[in-house]
Structure formats: C-alpha cells, structure tokens
C-alpha cells in the first residue's frame, strides 16, 4: 500500500469534485442542507413527525440530520467504490496496482466531505441550541465515522469485484441502497414501525448500529462505550479482510475481465 499515493489521490478526488464550480467546497454544505430542508418540510410540516415525548421541532431536526449526513457519505462510498473497477480499468490493465487498496481514496475523500458537513452541523448545534459537546464526544464521533467509512469501502469493493463479472450489479446496488435507506430509521422514528421491523434493526441491520451511536451523541450527549466502538471496528475489519481476500483470490480473473 503506497500511503503517499493514497493521500494524493484523496486530495485530488476532493479537489476534482468541486473544481470549476463557483462555490467550490461550499457545495459540500449546500447539497446536504438542501436535502435536509426538504426532508424536514415533508416529515415535520406535512406528515407532522416528532420524537416520542417531544413536540420540539429542533429535537426531530437533530434526529434527522445526525442520521442523514453519515448515511449520505456511506451510500456514496459504497456506490462509487463498487463502480471503480470498471471506471478505472484503463489504469488497472496497464499499471500493476494493489486492487485491495487502490480505491480507498474514495472512502477518505467522502470522509473529508462528511467531516466538513458534520463540523458545520456541530457549530450550528452549539450556537443555536447552546449545547456543548465534550472533546471525548468529538473523538467518539471521529472514530465512529472512520470505522463507518472502512465498512462502506469494504462493501463497495466486494460489490465492485462482482460487478466486473456481472455488469448488472451496479444497477441492482443502487436499488438495494435505496431500499436499505428506507428500511433504516434515518428519516422516520423507530417507534412508529411494526415490531418485526424494529427487531430487524437491532439484529440484522448493521447500519443501525452506527446510527444509534450518532444519535446518542447528538441527541443525548452520550459517549459511546469502548466495547461498542471496538465491536463495530472488529466487525468492519472482518468485512474489510473479506474484501481483501476476495480481491486477492480473483485478481487474475478481474484483470482478464476488465
């Protein structure tokens, strides 16, 4: 793994995303803000959504934003990584690169964009709600977001390998991520869901495990237990190791089919 190369690719990807635009990096704030406003209008003004035991709009806003911003980075990382083998086939077929790590700049670039959005949200959270987040909570949040991006990258690599052999996977994955989004209580409150869906969240939905921690930090000021972060890190590492094995095992076939 060439760390300087990965850093350069990460910064290049981050710059290229906003190169030539008038607002530049400000788009990292504008896009999620517009989406959040739309969801807030639909779920609070039209559907009247509120957190249980609270009629306060700000509570639901925090509930929504603390889940939606990380999800956008997660989804973008999975989708972009899954198509990278085909998008970069001109490089892969000519240069001997480590396929397991070559695309991790995507995850890191999305992580940088996410940190910009989260930082802006945190400043607004502190300024308007007069709430304080301790340094330990920031460290918790940083670690959780980083582990999330490792998890997202690993999923993207696995689907990216399959996509080399079955080109319909890209379209299937887009549909699957949309279903996953609506099956996860990101824009809806868990208490309104039927019991089977609530059971699904805690037992079979890995993103819900991250979501609980984000909401615990911003809604309740709870620090994630070390055991929970360690569990998420180990689970993400296991998925990452699986993706590396997958690439190594099929590397010759991958290069032949590009």
Coordinates of N, CA and C in Angstrom, one line a residue:
X1 N 0.8 -1.2 0.0 CA 0.0 0.0 0.0 C 0.9 1.2 0.0
X2 N 0.7 2.1 -1.0 CA 1.5 3.3 -1.1 C 0.7 4.5 -0.5
X3 N 1.1 4.8 0.8 CA 0.4 5.8 1.5 C 0.4 7.2 0.9
X4 N 1.6 7.7 0.4 CA 1.7 9.0 -0.2 C 0.8 9.0 -1.5
X5 N 0.7 7.9 -2.2 CA -0.2 7.9 -3.4 C -1.6 8.0 -3.0
X6 N -2.0 7.3 -1.9 CA -3.4 7.3 -1.5 C -3.8 8.7 -1.0
X7 N -2.9 9.4 -0.3 CA -3.1 10.7 0.2 C -3.3 11.7 -1.0
X8 N -2.4 11.6 -2.0 CA -2.5 12.4 -3.2 C -3.8 12.2 -3.9
X9 N -4.2 10.9 -4.1 CA -5.4 10.6 -4.8 C -6.7 11.1 -4.0
X10 N -6.6 11.0 -2.7 CA -7.7 11.5 -1.8 C -7.9 13.0 -2.0
X11 N -6.8 13.8 -1.9 CA -6.9 15.2 -2.1 C -7.3 15.6 -3.5
X12 N -6.8 14.9 -4.5 CA -7.1 15.1 -5.8 C -8.6 14.9 -6.1
X13 N -9.1 13.8 -5.5 CA -10.6 13.5 -5.7 C -11.4 14.5 -5.0
X14 N -11.0 15.0 -3.8 CA -11.7 16.0 -3.1 C -11.7 17.3 -3.9
X15 N -10.6 17.7 -4.5 CA -10.5 18.9 -5.3 C -11.3 18.8 -6.6
X16 N -11.2 17.7 -7.2 CA -11.8 17.5 -8.5 C -13.3 17.6 -8.4
X17 N -13.9 17.2 -7.3 CA -15.3 17.2 -7.1 C -15.9 18.6 -7.2
X18 N -15.1 19.6 -6.8 CA -15.6 20.9 -6.8 C -14.9 21.8 -7.8
X19 N -14.0 21.3 -8.5 CA -13.1 22.1 -9.5 C -14.0 22.7 -10.5
X20 N -13.8 24.0 -10.8 CA -14.5 24.7 -11.8 C -15.8 25.3 -11.4
X21 N -16.3 24.9 -10.2 CA -17.6 25.4 -9.8 C -17.4 26.8 -9.0
X22 N -18.4 27.6 -9.1 CA -18.3 28.9 -8.5 C -18.2 28.8 -6.9
X23 N -19.0 28.0 -6.3 CA -19.0 27.9 -4.9 C -17.9 26.9 -4.3
X24 N -17.3 26.1 -5.1 CA -16.3 25.2 -4.7 C -16.7 24.3 -3.6
X25 N -15.9 24.2 -2.5 CA -16.2 23.3 -1.4 C -17.5 23.6 -0.6
X26 N -18.0 24.8 -0.9 CA -19.3 25.2 -0.2 C -20.4 24.2 -0.6
X27 N -20.3 23.6 -1.8 CA -21.3 22.6 -2.2 C -21.3 21.4 -1.3
X28 N -20.2 21.2 -0.5 CA -20.3 20.1 0.5 C -21.2 20.4 1.6
X29 N -21.6 21.7 1.7 CA -22.6 22.1 2.7 C -23.9 22.3 2.1
X30 N -24.0 22.9 0.9 CA -25.2 23.2 0.2 C -26.1 22.0 -0.1
X31 N -25.4 21.0 -0.7 CA -26.2 19.8 -1.1 C -26.9 19.1 0.1
X32 N -26.2 18.7 1.2 CA -26.9 18.1 2.3 C -27.9 19.0 3.0
X33 N -27.6 20.3 3.0 CA -28.5 21.2 3.7 C -29.8 21.3 2.9
X34 N -29.8 21.3 1.6 CA -31.0 21.3 0.7 C -31.8 20.1 1.0
X35 N -31.1 18.9 1.0 CA -31.8 17.6 1.2 C -32.4 17.6 2.6
X36 N -31.7 18.1 3.6 CA -32.2 18.1 4.9 C -33.5 18.9 5.0
X37 N -33.4 20.1 4.4 CA -34.6 21.0 4.5 C -35.8 20.4 3.8
X38 N -35.6 19.7 2.7 CA -36.7 19.0 2.0 C -37.3 17.9 2.9
X39 N -36.4 17.1 3.5 CA -36.9 16.1 4.4 C -37.6 16.6 5.6
X40 N -37.1 17.7 6.2 CA -37.7 18.4 7.3 C -39.1 18.9 7.0
X41 N -39.2 19.5 5.8 CA -40.5 20.0 5.4 C -41.5 18.9 5.2
X42 N -41.1 17.8 4.6 CA -42.0 16.7 4.3 C -42.4 16.0 5.6
X43 N -41.4 15.7 6.5 CA -41.7 14.9 7.6 C -42.3 15.7 8.8
X44 N -41.9 17.0 8.9 CA -42.4 17.7 10.1 C -43.6 18.6 9.7
X45 N -43.6 19.2 8.6 CA -44.7 20.1 8.3 C -45.9 19.4 7.6
X46 N -45.6 18.4 6.7 CA -46.6 17.7 6.0 C -47.1 16.5 6.8
X47 N -46.1 15.7 7.3 CA -46.5 14.5 8.0 C -46.6 14.6 9.5
X48 N -46.1 15.8 10.0 CA -46.2 16.0 11.4 C -45.3 15.1 12.3
X49 N -44.2 14.7 11.8 CA -43.3 13.8 12.6 C -42.7 14.5 13.8
X50 N -42.7 13.9 14.9 CA -42.0 14.4 16.1 C -41.4 13.2 16.8
X51 N -40.4 13.5 17.7 CA -39.9 12.4 18.5 C -40.9 12.1 19.6
X52 N -40.9 10.9 20.1 CA -41.8 10.5 21.1 C -41.6 11.3 22.4
X53 N -42.6 11.9 23.0 CA -42.5 12.6 24.2 C -41.9 14.1 24.0
X54 N -41.8 14.5 22.7 CA -41.3 15.8 22.4 C -42.1 16.5 21.3
X55 N -42.5 17.7 21.5 CA -43.2 18.4 20.4 C -42.2 19.4 19.8
X56 N -41.0 19.4 20.2 CA -40.0 20.3 19.8 C -39.4 19.9 18.4
X57 N -39.5 20.9 17.5 CA -39.0 20.6 16.1 C -37.5 20.4 16.1
X58 N -36.8 21.1 17.0 CA -35.3 21.0 17.0 C -34.9 19.6 17.3
X59 N -35.6 18.9 18.2 CA -35.2 17.6 18.5 C -35.3 16.6 17.3
X60 N -36.4 16.8 16.5 CA -36.5 15.9 15.4 C -35.5 16.3 14.3
X61 N -35.2 17.6 14.2 CA -34.1 18.1 13.3 C -32.8 17.4 13.6
X62 N -32.4 17.4 14.8 CA -31.1 16.8 15.2 C -31.2 15.3 14.9
X63 N -32.4 14.7 15.3 CA -32.6 13.2 15.0 C -32.3 12.9 13.5
X64 N -32.9 13.8 12.6 CA -32.8 13.6 11.2 C -31.4 13.8 10.7
X65 N -30.8 15.0 11.0 CA -29.5 15.4 10.5 C -28.4 14.4 10.9
X66 N -28.4 14.0 12.2 CA -27.4 13.2 12.8 C -27.4 11.8 12.1
X67 N -28.5 11.4 11.5 CA -28.6 10.2 10.8 C -28.3 10.3 9.3
X68 N -28.8 11.4 8.7 CA -28.8 11.6 7.3 C -27.4 11.9 6.7
X69 N -26.7 12.8 7.4 CA -25.3 13.2 6.9 C -24.4 12.0 6.9
X70 N -24.2 11.2 7.9 CA -23.4 10.0 7.8 C -23.9 9.0 6.7
X71 N -25.2 8.8 6.6 CA -25.7 7.9 5.6 C -25.3 8.3 4.2
X72 N -25.4 9.6 3.9 CA -25.0 10.1 2.5 C -23.6 9.8 2.2
X73 N -22.7 9.9 3.1 CA -21.3 9.5 2.9 C -21.2 8.0 2.7
X74 N -21.9 7.3 3.6 CA -21.9 5.8 3.5 C -22.3 5.3 2.1
X75 N -23.5 5.8 1.7 CA -24.1 5.4 0.4 C -23.2 5.8 -0.7
X76 N -22.7 7.0 -0.7 CA -21.8 7.5 -1.8 C -20.5 6.7 -1.9
X77 N -20.0 6.3 -0.8 CA -18.7 5.5 -0.7 C -19.0 4.1 -1.3
X78 N -20.1 3.5 -0.9 CA -20.4 2.1 -1.4 C -20.6 2.2 -3.0
X79 N -21.4 3.1 -3.4 CA -21.8 3.2 -4.9 C -20.6 3.5 -5.7
X80 N -19.8 4.5 -5.3 CA -18.6 4.9 -6.1 C -17.6 3.9 -6.1
X81 N -17.3 3.2 -5.0 CA -16.3 2.2 -4.9 C -16.7 1.0 -5.8
X82 N -18.0 0.6 -5.7 CA -18.5 -0.5 -6.5 C -18.3 -0.4 -8.0
X83 N -18.2 0.8 -8.5 CA -18.1 1.0 -9.9 C -16.7 1.4 -10.3
X84 N -15.8 1.4 -9.3 CA -14.4 1.9 -9.6 C -13.6 1.0 -10.4
X85 N -13.8 -0.3 -10.3 CA -13.0 -1.3 -11.1 C -13.2 -1.1 -12.6
X86 N -14.5 -0.8 -12.9 CA -14.8 -0.5 -14.4 C -14.4 0.9 -14.8
X87 N -14.6 1.8 -13.9 CA -14.3 3.2 -14.2 C -12.8 3.4 -14.4
X88 N -12.0 2.7 -13.6 CA -10.5 2.8 -13.7 C -9.8 1.7 -14.4
X89 N -10.6 1.0 -15.3 CA -10.0 -0.2 -15.9 C -8.8 0.2 -16.8
X90 N -8.8 1.4 -17.4 CA -7.6 1.8 -18.2 C -6.3 1.9 -17.4
X91 N -6.4 2.2 -16.1 CA -5.3 2.2 -15.2 C -4.9 0.8 -14.8
X92 N -5.9 0.1 -14.3 CA -5.7 -1.3 -13.8 C -5.1 -2.2 -14.8
X93 N -5.5 -2.1 -16.0 CA -5.0 -3.0 -17.0 C -3.6 -2.7 -17.5
X94 N -3.1 -1.4 -17.2 CA -1.8 -1.0 -17.7 C -0.8 -0.9 -16.6
X95 N -1.2 -0.7 -15.4 CA -0.3 -0.5 -14.2 C -0.6 -1.5 -13.2
X96 N 0.4 -2.1 -12.6 CA 0.3 -3.1 -11.5 C 0.0 -2.4 -10.2
X97 N -1.3 -2.2 -9.9 CA -1.6 -1.6 -8.6 C -2.3 -2.6 -7.7
X98 N -2.2 -2.3 -6.4 CA -2.8 -3.1 -5.4 C -4.3 -2.9 -5.4
X99 N -5.1 -3.8 -5.9 CA -6.5 -3.6 -6.1 C -7.3 -3.5 -4.8
X100 N -6.8 -4.1 -3.7 CA -7.5 -4.0 -2.5 C -7.5 -2.6 -1.9
X101 N -6.5 -1.8 -2.1 CA -6.3 -0.5 -1.5 C -6.4 0.6 -2.5
X102 N -6.3 0.3 -3.8 CA -6.2 1.4 -4.8 C -7.3 2.4 -4.7
X103 N -8.5 1.9 -4.3 CA -9.7 2.8 -4.4 C -10.1 3.4 -3.0
X104 N -9.2 3.2 -2.0 CA -9.6 3.7 -0.7 C -9.6 5.2 -0.6
X105 N -9.0 5.8 -1.6 CA -9.1 7.3 -1.6 C -10.5 7.8 -1.7
X106 N -11.4 7.0 -2.3 CA -12.8 7.4 -2.4 C -13.4 7.5 -1.0
X107 N -13.2 6.5 -0.2 CA -13.7 6.5 1.2 C -13.1 7.6 2.0
X108 N -11.8 7.9 1.8 CA -11.2 9.0 2.5 C -11.7 10.4 2.1
X109 N -11.9 10.5 0.7 CA -12.4 11.7 0.2 C -13.9 12.0 0.7
X110 N -14.7 11.0 0.7 CA -16.0 11.1 1.3 C -16.0 11.4 2.8
X111 N -15.0 10.8 3.4 CA -14.8 11.1 4.9 C -14.5 12.6 5.1
X112 N -13.6 13.2 4.3 CA -13.3 14.6 4.4 C -14.6 15.5 4.1
X113 N -15.3 15.1 3.1 CA -16.6 15.8 2.8 C -17.5 15.7 4.0
X114 N -17.6 14.5 4.5 CA -18.5 14.3 5.7 C -18.1 15.1 6.9
X115 N -16.8 15.2 7.1 CA -16.3 16.0 8.3 C -16.6 17.5 8.1
X116 N -16.6 18.0 6.9 CA -16.9 19.4 6.6 C -18.4 19.6 7.0
X117 N -19.3 18.7 6.5 CA -20.7 18.8 6.8 C -21.0 18.6 8.3
X118 N -20.4 17.6 8.9 CA -20.6 17.4 10.4 C -20.1 18.6 11.2
X119 N -18.9 19.2 10.8 CA -18.4 20.3 11.5 C -19.4 21.5 11.5
X120 N -19.9 21.7 10.3 CA -20.9 22.8 10.1 C -22.1 22.6 11.0
X121 N -22.6 21.3 11.0 CA -23.8 20.9 11.8 C -23.5 21.1 13.2
X122 N -22.3 20.7 13.7 CA -21.9 20.8 15.1 C -21.9 22.3 15.6
X123 N -21.3 23.1 14.7 CA -21.3 24.6 15.1 C -22.7 25.1 15.2
X124 N -23.6 24.8 14.3 CA -25.0 25.2 14.3 C -25.6 24.7 15.6
X125 N -25.4 23.4 15.9 CA -25.9 22.7 17.0 C -25.5 23.5 18.3
X126 N -24.2 23.9 18.4 CA -23.7 24.5 19.6 C -24.3 26.0 19.7
X127 N -24.3 26.7 18.5 CA -24.7 28.1 18.5 C -26.1 28.3 18.8
X128 N -27.0 27.6 18.1 CA -28.4 27.8 18.3 C -29.1 27.1 19.5
X129 N -28.6 25.9 19.8 CA -29.2 25.2 20.9 C -28.4 25.3 22.2
X130 N -27.3 26.1 22.1 CA -26.5 26.3 23.3 C -26.1 25.0 24.1
X131 N -25.8 24.0 23.3 CA -25.4 22.7 23.8 C -23.9 22.6 23.6
X132 N -23.3 21.8 24.5 CA -21.8 21.6 24.4 C -21.5 20.2 24.2
X133 N -20.5 19.9 23.3 CA -20.0 18.6 23.1 C -18.6 18.5 23.6
X134 N -18.4 17.6 24.5 CA -17.0 17.4 25.0 C -16.0 16.9 24.0
X135 N -14.8 17.1 24.3 CA -13.7 16.6 23.4 C -13.8 15.1 23.2
X136 N -14.2 14.4 24.3 CA -14.3 12.9 24.2 C -15.4 12.5 23.3
X137 N -16.5 13.3 23.2 CA -17.6 13.1 22.3 C -17.1 13.2 20.8
X138 N -16.3 14.3 20.6 CA -15.8 14.5 19.3 C -14.9 13.3 18.9
X139 N -14.1 12.9 19.8 CA -13.2 11.7 19.5 C -14.0 10.5 19.2
X140 N -15.1 10.3 20.0 CA -16.0 9.2 19.7 C -16.6 9.3 18.3
X141 N -17.1 10.5 18.0 CA -17.7 10.7 16.7 C -16.7 10.4 15.5
X142 N -15.5 11.0 15.7 CA -14.5 10.8 14.7 C -14.2 9.3 14.4
X143 N -14.0 8.6 15.5 CA -13.7 7.1 15.4 C -14.9 6.4 14.7
X144 N -16.1 6.7 15.1 CA -17.3 6.0 14.6 C -17.4 6.3 13.1
X145 N -17.2 7.5 12.7 CA -17.3 7.9 11.2 C -16.2 7.2 10.4
X146 N -15.0 7.1 11.0 CA -13.9 6.5 10.3 C -14.2 5.0 10.2
X147 N -14.7 4.3 11.2 CA -15.0 2.9 11.1 C -16.1 2.7 10.1
X148 N -17.1 3.6 10.1 CA -18.2 3.5 9.1 C -17.6 3.5 7.7
X149 N -16.6 4.4 7.4 CA -16.1 4.5 6.1 C -15.3 3.3 5.7
X150 N -14.7 2.6 6.7 CA -14.0 1.4 6.4 C -15.0 0.3 6.0
X151 N -16.1 0.3 6.7 CA -17.2 -0.7 6.5 C -17.8 -0.4 5.1
X152 N -18.0 0.9 4.7 CA -18.6 1.2 3.4 C -17.7 0.8 2.3
X153 N -16.4 1.1 2.5 CA -15.4 0.8 1.4 C -15.3 -0.7 1.2
X154 N -15.4 -1.5 2.3 CA -15.3 -2.9 2.1 C -16.5 -3.5 1.4
X155 N -17.7 -3.0 1.7 CA -18.8 -3.4 0.9 C -18.7 -3.0 -0.5
X156 N -18.3 -1.8 -0.8 CA -18.1 -1.3 -2.2 C -17.1 -2.2 -2.9
X157 N -16.0 -2.6 -2.3 CA -15.0 -3.4 -3.0 C -15.6 -4.8 -3.4
X158 N -16.3 -5.4 -2.4 CA -16.9 -6.7 -2.7 C -17.9 -6.6 -3.9
X159 N -18.8 -5.6 -3.8 CA -19.7 -5.5 -5.0 C -19.0 -5.1 -6.2
X160 N -17.9 -4.3 -6.1 CA -17.1 -3.9 -7.3 C -16.5 -5.1 -8.0
X161 N -16.0 -6.1 -7.2 CA -15.5 -7.3 -7.8 C -16.6 -8.1 -8.6
X162 N -17.7 -8.2 -7.9 CA -18.8 -8.9 -8.6 C -19.3 -8.2 -9.8
X163 N -19.2 -6.9 -9.8 CA -19.6 -6.0 -10.9 C -18.8 -6.2 -12.1
X164 N -17.5 -6.6 -11.9 CA -16.6 -6.9 -13.0 C -17.2 -8.1 -13.9
X165 N -17.7 -9.0 -13.2 CA -18.2 -10.3 -13.9 C -19.7 -10.2 -14.3
X166 N -20.5 -9.4 -13.5 CA -21.9 -9.3 -13.8 C -22.2 -7.8 -13.8
X167 N -22.3 -7.2 -14.9 CA -22.4 -5.7 -15.0 C -23.7 -5.1 -14.5
X168 N -24.7 -6.0 -14.3 CA -26.0 -5.5 -13.8 C -25.9 -5.2 -12.3
X169 N -24.8 -5.6 -11.6 CA -24.7 -5.4 -10.2 C -24.8 -3.9 -9.8
X170 N -24.2 -3.0 -10.7 CA -24.3 -1.6 -10.4 C -25.7 -1.1 -10.2
X171 N -26.6 -1.5 -11.2 CA -28.0 -1.1 -11.1 C -28.7 -1.7 -9.9
X172 N -28.4 -3.0 -9.7 CA -29.0 -3.6 -8.5 C -28.6 -3.0 -7.2
X173 N -27.3 -2.6 -7.1 CA -26.9 -2.0 -5.9 C -27.5 -0.6 -5.6
X174 N -27.8 0.2 -6.6 CA -28.4 1.4 -6.5 C -29.8 1.2 -5.9
X175 N -30.5 0.2 -6.4 CA -31.9 -0.1 -5.9 C -31.8 -0.6 -4.4
X176 N -30.8 -1.5 -4.2 CA -30.6 -2.0 -2.9 C -30.3 -1.0 -1.8
X177 N -29.5 0.0 -2.2 CA -29.1 1.1 -1.2 C -30.3 1.9 -0.9
X178 N -31.2 2.1 -1.9 CA -32.4 2.9 -1.6 C -33.4 2.1 -0.7
X179 N -33.5 0.8 -0.9 CA -34.3 0.0 0.0 C -33.7 0.0 1.4
X180 N -32.4 -0.1 1.5 CA -31.7 -0.1 2.8 C -31.9 1.2 3.5
X181 N -31.9 2.3 2.8 CA -32.2 3.6 3.3 C -33.5 3.7 4.0
X182 N -34.6 3.3 3.3 CA -35.9 3.4 3.8 C -36.2 2.3 4.8
X183 N -35.5 1.2 4.9 CA -35.6 0.2 5.9 C -34.9 0.6 7.2
X184 N -34.1 1.6 7.2 CA -33.4 2.1 8.3 C -34.0 3.4 8.9
X185 N -34.2 3.5 10.2 CA -34.9 4.7 10.7 C -34.0 5.9 10.7
X186 N -33.7 6.4 9.5 CA -33.0 7.6 9.3 C -33.9 8.8 9.2
X187 N -35.0 8.7 8.5 CA -35.9 9.8 8.4 C -37.2 9.5 9.1
X188 N -37.4 8.3 9.6 CA -38.6 8.0 10.4 C -38.2 7.5 11.8
X189 N -39.1 7.7 12.7 CA -38.9 7.4 14.1 C -39.2 5.9 14.3
X190 N -38.2 5.1 15.0 CA -38.4 3.7 15.1 C -39.7 3.3 15.8
X191 N -40.2 4.1 16.7 CA -41.4 3.7 17.5 C -42.6 3.5 16.6
X192 N -42.6 4.1 15.4 CA -43.8 4.0 14.5 C -43.8 2.7 13.7
X193 N -42.7 2.0 13.7 CA -42.5 0.9 12.8 C -43.2 -0.4 13.5
X194 N -43.6 -1.3 12.7 CA -44.1 -2.6 13.2 C -43.0 -3.3 13.9
X195 N -43.4 -4.2 14.8 CA -42.4 -4.9 15.7 C -41.4 -5.7 14.9
X196 N -41.8 -6.3 13.8 CA -40.8 -7.1 13.0 C -39.7 -6.2 12.4
X197 N -40.1 -4.9 12.1 CA -39.1 -4.0 11.5 C -38.2 -3.5 12.6
X198 N -38.7 -3.3 13.8 CA -37.9 -2.9 14.9 C -36.9 -4.0 15.3
X199 N -37.3 -5.3 15.3 CA -36.5 -6.4 15.6 C -35.4 -6.5 14.5
X200 N -35.7 -6.2 13.2 CA -34.8 -6.3 12.1 C -33.6 -5.3 12.4
X201 N -34.0 -4.1 12.9 CA -32.9 -3.0 13.1 C -31.8 -3.5 14.0
X202 N -32.2 -4.0 15.2 CA -31.3 -4.4 16.2 C -30.5 -5.6 15.9
X203 N -31.1 -6.5 15.1 CA -30.5 -7.8 14.9 C -29.8 -8.0 13.5
X204 N -30.4 -7.3 12.5 CA -29.9 -7.7 11.1 C -29.5 -6.4 10.3
X205 N -29.6 -5.3 10.8 CA -29.3 -4.1 10.1 C -28.0 -3.5 10.6
X206 N -26.8 -3.7 10.0 CA -25.6 -3.2 10.6 C -25.5 -1.7 10.6
X207 N -26.1 -1.0 9.7 CA -26.0 0.5 9.7 C -26.7 1.0 10.9
X208 N -27.7 0.4 11.4 CA -28.5 0.8 12.6 C -27.6 0.9 13.8
X209 N -26.6 0.0 13.9 CA -25.6 0.0 15.0 C -24.8 1.3 15.0
X210 N -24.4 1.8 13.8 CA -23.8 3.1 13.8 C -24.8 4.2 14.1
X211 N -25.9 4.1 13.5 CA -27.0 5.2 13.7 C -27.3 5.4 15.2
X212 N -27.4 4.4 15.9 CA -27.7 4.5 17.4 C -26.6 5.3 18.1
X213 N -25.4 5.1 17.7 CA -24.3 5.8 18.3 C -24.3 7.3 18.0
X214 N -24.5 7.6 16.7 CA -24.6 9.0 16.3 C -25.7 9.8 17.0
X215 N -26.8 9.1 17.1 CA -28.0 9.8 17.8 C -27.7 9.9 19.3
X216 N -27.1 8.9 19.8 CA -26.7 9.0 21.2 C -25.8 10.2 21.5
X217 N -24.9 10.5 20.6 CA -24.0 11.6 20.8 C -24.7 13.0 20.7
X218 N -25.5 13.2 19.6 CA -26.1 14.5 19.3 C -27.4 14.7 20.1
X219 N -28.2 13.7 20.3 CA -29.5 13.9 21.0 C -29.3 13.8 22.5
X220 N -28.5 13.0 23.0 CA -28.4 12.8 24.4 C -27.1 13.1 25.1
X221 N -26.1 13.4 24.2 CA -24.7 13.7 24.7 C -24.1 12.4 25.4
X222 N -24.4 11.3 24.9 CA -23.9 10.0 25.4 C -22.6 9.6 24.7
X223 N -21.6 9.3 25.5 CA -20.4 8.8 24.9 C -20.6 7.3 24.6
X224 N -20.1 6.9 23.4 CA -20.2 5.5 23.0 C -19.3 4.7 23.9
X225 N -19.8 3.6 24.3 CA -18.9 2.7 25.2 C -17.8 2.2 24.3
X226 N -16.6 2.0 25.0 CA -15.5 1.5 24.3 C -15.8 0.1 23.6
X227 N -16.5 -0.7 24.4 CA -16.9 -2.0 23.8 C -17.7 -1.9 22.5
X228 N -18.6 -0.9 22.4 CA -19.4 -0.8 21.2 C -18.5 -0.4 20.1
X229 N -17.7 0.6 20.3 CA -16.8 1.1 19.2 C -15.8 -0.1 18.8
X230 N -15.3 -0.8 19.8 CA -14.5 -1.9 19.5 C -15.2 -3.0 18.6
X231 N -16.4 -3.3 19.0 CA -17.2 -4.2 18.3 C -17.4 -3.8 16.8
X232 N -17.8 -2.5 16.6 CA -18.0 -2.0 15.3 C -16.7 -2.0 14.5
X233 N -15.6 -1.7 15.1 CA -14.3 -1.7 14.5 C -13.9 -3.2 14.1
X234 N -14.1 -4.1 14.9 CA -13.8 -5.5 14.6 C -14.7 -6.0 13.5
X235 N -16.0 -5.7 13.6 CA -16.9 -6.2 12.5 C -16.5 -5.6 11.2
X236 N -16.2 -4.3 11.2 CA -15.8 -3.6 9.9 C -14.5 -4.2 9.4
X237 N -13.6 -4.5 10.3 CA -12.3 -5.1 9.9 C -12.5 -6.5 9.3
X238 N -13.4 -7.2 9.9 CA -13.7 -8.5 9.3 C -14.3 -8.4 7.9
X239 N -15.2 -7.5 7.7 CA -15.7 -7.3 6.3 C -14.6 -6.8 5.4
X240 N -13.7 -5.9 5.9 CA -12.6 -5.5 5.1 C -11.6 -6.6 4.7
X241 N -11.3 -7.5 5.7 CA -10.5 -8.6 5.4 C -11.1 -9.5 4.4
X242 N -12.4 -9.7 4.5 CA -13.1 -10.5 3.5 C -13.0 -9.9 2.1
X243 N -13.1 -8.5 2.0 CA -13.0 -7.9 0.7 C -11.5 -8.0 0.1
X244 N -10.5 -8.0 1.0 CA -9.1 -8.1 0.6 C -8.9 -9.6 0.1
X245 N -9.4 -10.5 0.8 CA -9.3 -11.9 0.4 C -10.0 -12.1 -1.0
X246 N -11.2 -11.5 -1.1 CA -12.0 -11.6 -2.3 C -11.2 -11.1 -3.5
X247 N -10.6 -10.0 -3.4 CA -9.8 -9.4 -4.4 C -8.6 -10.2 -4.8
X248 N -7.8 -10.7 -3.7 CA -6.6 -11.5 -3.9 C -7.0 -12.8 -4.7
X249 N -8.0 -13.4 -4.2 CA -8.4 -14.7 -4.8 C -8.8 -14.6 -6.3
X250 N -9.4 -13.5 -6.6 CA -10.0 -13.3 -8.0 C -9.2 -12.3 -8.8
X251 N -8.0 -11.9 -8.4 CA -7.3 -10.8 -9.0 C -7.0 -11.1 -10.5
X252 N -6.6 -12.3 -10.8 CA -6.2 -12.6 -12.2 C -7.5 -12.5 -13.1
X253 N -8.6 -13.1 -12.6 CA -9.9 -13.1 -13.3 C -10.4 -11.6 -13.5
X254 N -10.2 -10.8 -12.4 CA -10.6 -9.4 -12.5 C -9.9 -8.7 -13.6
X255 N -8.6 -8.8 -13.7 CA -7.8 -8.1 -14.7 C -8.2 -8.7 -16.1
X256 N -8.4 -10.0 -16.2 CA -8.8 -10.6 -17.5 C -10.1 -10.1 -18.0
X257 N -11.0 -9.8 -17.1 CA -12.4 -9.5 -17.5 C -12.6 -8.0 -17.6
X258 N -11.6 -7.2 -17.3 CA -11.8 -5.7 -17.5 C -11.7 -5.3 -18.9

